[in-house]
Structure formats: C-alpha cells, structure tokens
Amino acid sequence: MACRPAITLAVATLAVGLPVSGGANEQSDPVLAVETGKANPEVARNRLEKSLREQGCSLRVVFDNDTDDAAMLFRVGTPADEPHPVLIAVNRDLALPRPVWVTRRTAGVRSLSGLVDRDLSIVTGPDPLGAELPLAALARAGIHPAPEQLYGAGDYGSALGLLLHNNTHASVAEAGWLEPLREKNDLVVTWAGKPSVQAGWYRGPRWSSAFASCEQVVAGLRREDDRQKFSVFPGWVFGFLPPGEIPSKEGVQ
C-alpha cells in the first residue's frame, strides 16, 4: 500500500504506574539511550546490555526515552542542538554512508529524470537516508512524486524487495549496504549522494569520565558479530568509529 514517508524522530514516552521519586534531588542511574523507533527491541536490549556488562560497562539500555538520564545516546540524523558525535555510525565499508537511488539494469534508467511519474520504494522512519535525502535529490531535479507513488517499507531489505518484485521502478538504499547485492540482482545506482554523518553516539547529560570504558565498548561493536543486537539501528549501520578514524572513501559505480 502506498504511503507518505514518515520522517519524524521517535517521541519520548512516559512510564505509567511507577512510584514517584521521594526527593527533589534524587536521580535515576545513568543509562545508554538509543533512538530507534523499532518495534519489539527487547532481544537487542538484552544483547547490548550483555556486551556492555561483559566488558565492564554497567549502563542500562533504554529506547526512545530517558534522555535526561543518558550518559550516552544514539541519535539518527544530525540534530541541530547537539555537538558533533563522539562515535559516528559507519556503513559496511566502515566509511560514511551515502544515500542512493537504485534501479534494475534492464529498466535503462540513466538519470533521475527517468524516475518522473514512477512508483518508488522508500524506508519510513527517522533515518534521513531512507527517504528525506533521496527525495530531496529528486526535488532538486524538479521531480516531486505524488504520495500514492511512494511505497513505504520498514527497512532497506523490504524497500529493495519491492523493486526486485517489480512493485516499484526504483528504490532507496545505502551504498555500502547495497554493494554485495548489486551484481547478483543486476542493479545499477542511478544517483548517489555525498558521504555524510547521518547517525552517531553523543555524550548525554549524565556523561562523566567514569563512562569512558562504555564508549570504548560501543566503538568495538560490529553488526557481523551479532545482527540481532544491531536490529535497533538503521540497516546500513555496521559499526561506530571516532571522527578521526573515518576513512575518506568515495565512489559508487
């Protein structure tokens, strides 16, 4: 079913039925907060907390709330009110992500102009690579798809599946995520955006040097080590690196 892209940040939720704090200065324990918007993240929570504990970090993992208590928080997009992330989300190549529009080679699409009046697959949710940035590229080319031409999927695999099953004419993807799928599915990249920071870990209000070890643990997480643990992050995220360790990698063919 066609739908409008949902480009919104996850909304904080309030706990119901919990006892009220007894003192004005009383605080909860610091947490590691993840903005995800994903349903049923309990398996990922358990696996993340297990990794943290095994490597000496006692932070409890929470999703889409408790940011006032966050020692570290994962944010999608580039919040204007935040400093630069201390750990940047990177793609399969451990490089900055690039949004792309991908089509079947047999469709013969050579430029974005070939997507006028076509049905398109996008990824709904807060990740700018899933809809916002690719749609902005279309707008710069003078292409403005009607709502009924946009087919929203919950992840990159589902969006690409709509293309491969001939439900849409093109799909969004991320360059590193797409690479191992291109040749065997006879796909071509019609447009590729520039590499950019689109998600990362920030130090929260409860950060202190006591949590430096937690930062090191998070920096060592890799999707290939535990895919279920990474299910709460955008599908293109394969790891996290400090800004000084991000390689300069260009080129999508």
Short mmCIF file of N, CA and C in Angstrom, two decimals, residues 133-227:
data_model
loop_
_atom_site.label_atom_id
_atom_site.label_comp_id
_atom_site.label_asym_id
_atom_site.label_seq_id
_atom_site.Cartn_x
_atom_site.Cartn_y
_atom_site.Cartn_z
N LEU A 133 16.74 12.36 2.23
CA LEU A 133 17.83 12.77 1.34
C LEU A 133 17.59 12.33 -0.11
N PRO A 134 17.14 11.09 -0.35
CA PRO A 134 16.85 10.72 -1.74
C PRO A 134 15.71 11.54 -2.36
N LEU A 135 14.67 11.84 -1.57
CA LEU A 135 13.57 12.65 -2.10
C LEU A 135 14.01 14.08 -2.35
N ALA A 136 14.93 14.60 -1.51
CA ALA A 136 15.46 15.94 -1.74
C ALA A 136 16.24 15.99 -3.05
N ALA A 137 16.95 14.91 -3.38
CA ALA A 137 17.68 14.86 -4.65
C ALA A 137 16.70 14.90 -5.82
N LEU A 138 15.59 14.19 -5.70
CA LEU A 138 14.57 14.26 -6.74
C LEU A 138 14.02 15.67 -6.87
N ALA A 139 13.75 16.32 -5.74
CA ALA A 139 13.19 17.67 -5.77
C ALA A 139 14.14 18.64 -6.46
N ARG A 140 15.45 18.49 -6.22
CA ARG A 140 16.42 19.36 -6.88
C ARG A 140 16.42 19.15 -8.39
N ALA A 141 16.02 17.95 -8.81
CA ALA A 141 15.92 17.66 -10.25
C ALA A 141 14.54 18.01 -10.79
N GLY A 142 13.69 18.64 -9.97
CA GLY A 142 12.36 19.03 -10.40
C GLY A 142 11.34 17.91 -10.39
N ILE A 143 11.63 16.83 -9.64
CA ILE A 143 10.75 15.68 -9.58
C ILE A 143 10.08 15.62 -8.21
N HIS A 144 8.76 15.60 -8.19
CA HIS A 144 8.01 15.62 -6.94
C HIS A 144 6.97 14.50 -6.97
N PRO A 145 7.32 13.31 -6.51
CA PRO A 145 6.39 12.18 -6.57
C PRO A 145 5.12 12.46 -5.77
N ALA A 146 4.00 12.00 -6.30
CA ALA A 146 2.74 12.08 -5.57
C ALA A 146 2.77 11.06 -4.43
N PRO A 147 2.03 11.33 -3.35
CA PRO A 147 2.03 10.39 -2.21
C PRO A 147 1.75 8.95 -2.61
N GLU A 148 0.83 8.76 -3.55
CA GLU A 148 0.47 7.40 -3.95
C GLU A 148 1.57 6.71 -4.76
N GLN A 149 2.61 7.45 -5.15
CA GLN A 149 3.73 6.86 -5.87
C GLN A 149 4.85 6.41 -4.95
N LEU A 150 4.72 6.70 -3.64
CA LEU A 150 5.75 6.36 -2.67
C LEU A 150 5.29 5.15 -1.86
N TYR A 151 6.05 4.07 -1.93
CA TYR A 151 5.73 2.85 -1.21
C TYR A 151 6.69 2.75 -0.01
N GLY A 152 6.13 2.90 1.18
CA GLY A 152 6.94 2.91 2.39
C GLY A 152 7.22 1.50 2.90
N ALA A 153 8.48 1.21 3.20
CA ALA A 153 8.89 -0.07 3.78
C ALA A 153 9.54 0.18 5.13
N GLY A 154 9.59 -0.85 5.96
CA GLY A 154 10.16 -0.69 7.30
C GLY A 154 11.66 -0.78 7.35
N ASP A 155 12.30 -1.30 6.30
CA ASP A 155 13.76 -1.43 6.29
C ASP A 155 14.25 -1.46 4.85
N TYR A 156 15.56 -1.42 4.68
CA TYR A 156 16.15 -1.34 3.35
C TYR A 156 15.92 -2.62 2.54
N GLY A 157 15.95 -3.76 3.21
CA GLY A 157 15.72 -5.01 2.51
C GLY A 157 14.32 -5.08 1.93
N SER A 158 13.33 -4.63 2.70
CA SER A 158 11.95 -4.65 2.22
C SER A 158 11.75 -3.66 1.08
N ALA A 159 12.39 -2.49 1.19
CA ALA A 159 12.27 -1.50 0.11
C ALA A 159 12.87 -2.04 -1.18
N LEU A 160 14.03 -2.67 -1.09
CA LEU A 160 14.65 -3.24 -2.28
C LEU A 160 13.82 -4.40 -2.82
N GLY A 161 13.19 -5.15 -1.92
CA GLY A 161 12.34 -6.25 -2.34
C GLY A 161 11.18 -5.79 -3.21
N LEU A 162 10.62 -4.62 -2.90
CA LEU A 162 9.55 -4.07 -3.74
C LEU A 162 10.03 -3.82 -5.16
N LEU A 163 11.28 -3.35 -5.28
CA LEU A 163 11.86 -3.14 -6.61
C LEU A 163 12.10 -4.47 -7.32
N LEU A 164 12.68 -5.42 -6.62
CA LEU A 164 13.03 -6.70 -7.24
C LEU A 164 11.80 -7.51 -7.66
N HIS A 165 10.68 -7.24 -6.98
CA HIS A 165 9.44 -7.93 -7.35
C HIS A 165 8.57 -7.09 -8.30
N ASN A 166 9.20 -6.07 -8.87
CA ASN A 166 8.53 -5.24 -9.89
C ASN A 166 7.32 -4.47 -9.36
N ASN A 167 7.28 -4.22 -8.05
CA ASN A 167 6.23 -3.38 -7.50
C ASN A 167 6.54 -1.89 -7.65
N THR A 168 7.84 -1.57 -7.75
CA THR A 168 8.26 -0.18 -7.93
C THR A 168 9.33 -0.12 -9.01
N HIS A 169 9.61 1.10 -9.45
CA HIS A 169 10.56 1.32 -10.54
C HIS A 169 11.96 1.61 -10.01
N ALA A 170 12.05 2.09 -8.78
CA ALA A 170 13.35 2.40 -8.16
C ALA A 170 13.20 2.29 -6.66
N SER A 171 14.33 2.14 -5.98
CA SER A 171 14.32 2.02 -4.52
C SER A 171 15.47 2.84 -3.93
N VAL A 172 15.24 3.34 -2.72
CA VAL A 172 16.35 3.93 -1.98
C VAL A 172 17.21 2.80 -1.43
N ALA A 173 18.46 3.11 -1.14
CA ALA A 173 19.37 2.18 -0.49
C ALA A 173 20.53 3.00 0.07
N GLU A 174 21.46 2.31 0.71
CA GLU A 174 22.70 2.95 1.17
C GLU A 174 23.83 2.25 0.44
N ALA A 175 24.80 3.00 -0.02
CA ALA A 175 25.81 2.49 -0.95
C ALA A 175 26.54 1.26 -0.42
N GLY A 176 27.04 1.31 0.81
CA GLY A 176 27.78 0.18 1.35
C GLY A 176 26.89 -1.03 1.57
N TRP A 177 25.69 -0.79 2.07
CA TRP A 177 24.73 -1.87 2.30
C TRP A 177 24.37 -2.56 0.98
N LEU A 178 24.23 -1.77 -0.08
CA LEU A 178 23.79 -2.29 -1.37
C LEU A 178 24.87 -3.08 -2.10
N GLU A 179 26.12 -2.74 -1.91
CA GLU A 179 27.20 -3.23 -2.77
C GLU A 179 27.17 -4.74 -3.02
N PRO A 180 27.07 -5.60 -1.99
CA PRO A 180 27.10 -7.04 -2.28
C PRO A 180 25.86 -7.55 -3.00
N LEU A 181 24.82 -6.72 -3.12
CA LEU A 181 23.57 -7.13 -3.76
C LEU A 181 23.46 -6.67 -5.21
N ARG A 182 24.35 -5.78 -5.62
CA ARG A 182 24.18 -5.12 -6.92
C ARG A 182 24.32 -6.09 -8.09
N GLU A 183 25.46 -6.74 -8.19
CA GLU A 183 25.74 -7.55 -9.38
C GLU A 183 24.80 -8.74 -9.49
N LYS A 184 24.60 -9.44 -8.37
CA LYS A 184 23.79 -10.66 -8.47
C LYS A 184 22.32 -10.38 -8.74
N ASN A 185 21.88 -9.14 -8.49
CA ASN A 185 20.50 -8.76 -8.78
C ASN A 185 20.39 -7.86 -10.00
N ASP A 186 21.52 -7.64 -10.69
CA ASP A 186 21.55 -6.84 -11.91
C ASP A 186 20.98 -5.44 -11.67
N LEU A 187 21.52 -4.77 -10.66
CA LEU A 187 21.06 -3.45 -10.26
C LEU A 187 22.09 -2.39 -10.63
N VAL A 188 21.64 -1.18 -10.84
CA VAL A 188 22.54 -0.06 -11.09
C VAL A 188 22.16 1.10 -10.18
N VAL A 189 23.16 1.87 -9.80
CA VAL A 189 22.94 3.06 -8.99
C VAL A 189 22.68 4.23 -9.93
N THR A 190 21.47 4.78 -9.86
CA THR A 190 21.08 5.90 -10.71
C THR A 190 21.56 7.23 -10.15
N TRP A 191 21.58 7.33 -8.83
CA TRP A 191 22.06 8.56 -8.18
C TRP A 191 22.68 8.18 -6.85
N ALA A 192 23.77 8.84 -6.50
CA ALA A 192 24.43 8.64 -5.20
C ALA A 192 24.72 9.99 -4.58
N GLY A 193 24.35 10.14 -3.32
CA GLY A 193 24.65 11.36 -2.59
C GLY A 193 26.07 11.35 -2.05
N LYS A 194 26.46 12.43 -1.44
CA LYS A 194 27.81 12.54 -0.87
C LYS A 194 27.88 11.81 0.47
N PRO A 195 29.06 11.27 0.83
CA PRO A 195 29.22 10.69 2.16
C PRO A 195 28.97 11.76 3.23
N SER A 196 28.27 11.39 4.28
CA SER A 196 27.98 12.37 5.33
C SER A 196 27.67 11.67 6.63
N VAL A 197 27.81 12.39 7.72
CA VAL A 197 27.45 11.88 9.04
C VAL A 197 25.93 11.90 9.16
N GLN A 198 25.31 10.74 9.40
CA GLN A 198 23.87 10.66 9.48
C GLN A 198 23.36 9.96 10.74
N ALA A 199 24.26 9.53 11.60
CA ALA A 199 23.86 8.93 12.87
C ALA A 199 25.11 8.79 13.73
N GLY A 200 24.93 8.74 15.03
CA GLY A 200 26.08 8.55 15.89
C GLY A 200 25.73 8.61 17.36
N TRP A 201 26.75 8.41 18.17
CA TRP A 201 26.62 8.43 19.62
C TRP A 201 27.09 9.77 20.17
N TYR A 202 26.28 10.33 21.07
CA TYR A 202 26.58 11.61 21.72
C TYR A 202 26.73 11.40 23.22
N ARG A 203 27.49 12.25 23.84
CA ARG A 203 27.56 12.24 25.30
C ARG A 203 26.34 12.97 25.85
N GLY A 204 25.65 12.30 26.75
CA GLY A 204 24.41 12.83 27.28
C GLY A 204 24.61 13.66 28.54
N PRO A 205 23.51 14.13 29.14
CA PRO A 205 23.58 14.98 30.34
C PRO A 205 24.28 14.32 31.53
N ARG A 206 24.25 12.99 31.58
CA ARG A 206 24.85 12.29 32.73
C ARG A 206 26.24 11.73 32.42
N TRP A 207 26.83 12.20 31.33
CA TRP A 207 28.16 11.71 30.99
C TRP A 207 29.19 12.14 32.02
N SER A 208 30.14 11.26 32.30
CA SER A 208 31.32 11.59 33.10
C SER A 208 32.45 10.67 32.63
N SER A 209 33.66 10.96 33.06
CA SER A 209 34.80 10.16 32.63
C SER A 209 34.68 8.71 33.09
N ALA A 210 33.79 8.45 34.05
CA ALA A 210 33.59 7.09 34.53
C ALA A 210 33.03 6.19 33.42
N PHE A 211 32.45 6.80 32.38
CA PHE A 211 31.84 6.02 31.31
C PHE A 211 32.72 5.95 30.05
N ALA A 212 33.99 6.32 30.19
CA ALA A 212 34.90 6.24 29.05
C ALA A 212 35.02 4.80 28.56
N SER A 213 34.99 3.84 29.49
CA SER A 213 35.08 2.43 29.10
C SER A 213 33.86 2.02 28.27
N CYS A 214 32.69 2.59 28.60
CA CYS A 214 31.49 2.27 27.83
C CYS A 214 31.63 2.77 26.39
N GLU A 215 32.24 3.93 26.23
CA GLU A 215 32.47 4.46 24.89
C GLU A 215 33.36 3.51 24.08
N GLN A 216 34.36 2.95 24.74
CA GLN A 216 35.26 2.02 24.07
C GLN A 216 34.54 0.74 23.68
N VAL A 217 33.64 0.27 24.55
CA VAL A 217 32.87 -0.94 24.24
C VAL A 217 32.00 -0.70 23.02
N VAL A 218 31.29 0.43 22.99
CA VAL A 218 30.40 0.73 21.87
C VAL A 218 31.21 0.86 20.58
N ALA A 219 32.40 1.45 20.66
CA ALA A 219 33.24 1.61 19.47
C ALA A 219 33.65 0.26 18.88
N GLY A 220 33.64 -0.78 19.71
CA GLY A 220 34.04 -2.10 19.24
C GLY A 220 32.89 -2.94 18.70
N LEU A 221 31.65 -2.45 18.76
CA LEU A 221 30.51 -3.23 18.28
C LEU A 221 30.51 -3.29 16.76
N ARG A 222 30.22 -4.48 16.21
CA ARG A 222 30.13 -4.66 14.77
C ARG A 222 28.91 -5.52 14.44
N ARG A 223 28.21 -5.15 13.40
CA ARG A 223 27.00 -5.87 13.01
C ARG A 223 27.27 -7.34 12.74
N GLU A 224 28.38 -7.65 12.08
CA GLU A 224 28.64 -9.05 11.72
C GLU A 224 28.84 -9.93 12.95
N ASP A 225 29.17 -9.33 14.10
CA ASP A 225 29.35 -10.11 15.32
C ASP A 225 28.01 -10.52 15.93
N ASP A 226 26.97 -9.73 15.73
CA ASP A 226 25.66 -10.02 16.32
C ASP A 226 24.61 -9.16 15.63
N ARG A 227 23.96 -9.71 14.62
CA ARG A 227 22.99 -8.94 13.85
C ARG A 227 21.75 -8.59 14.66
#
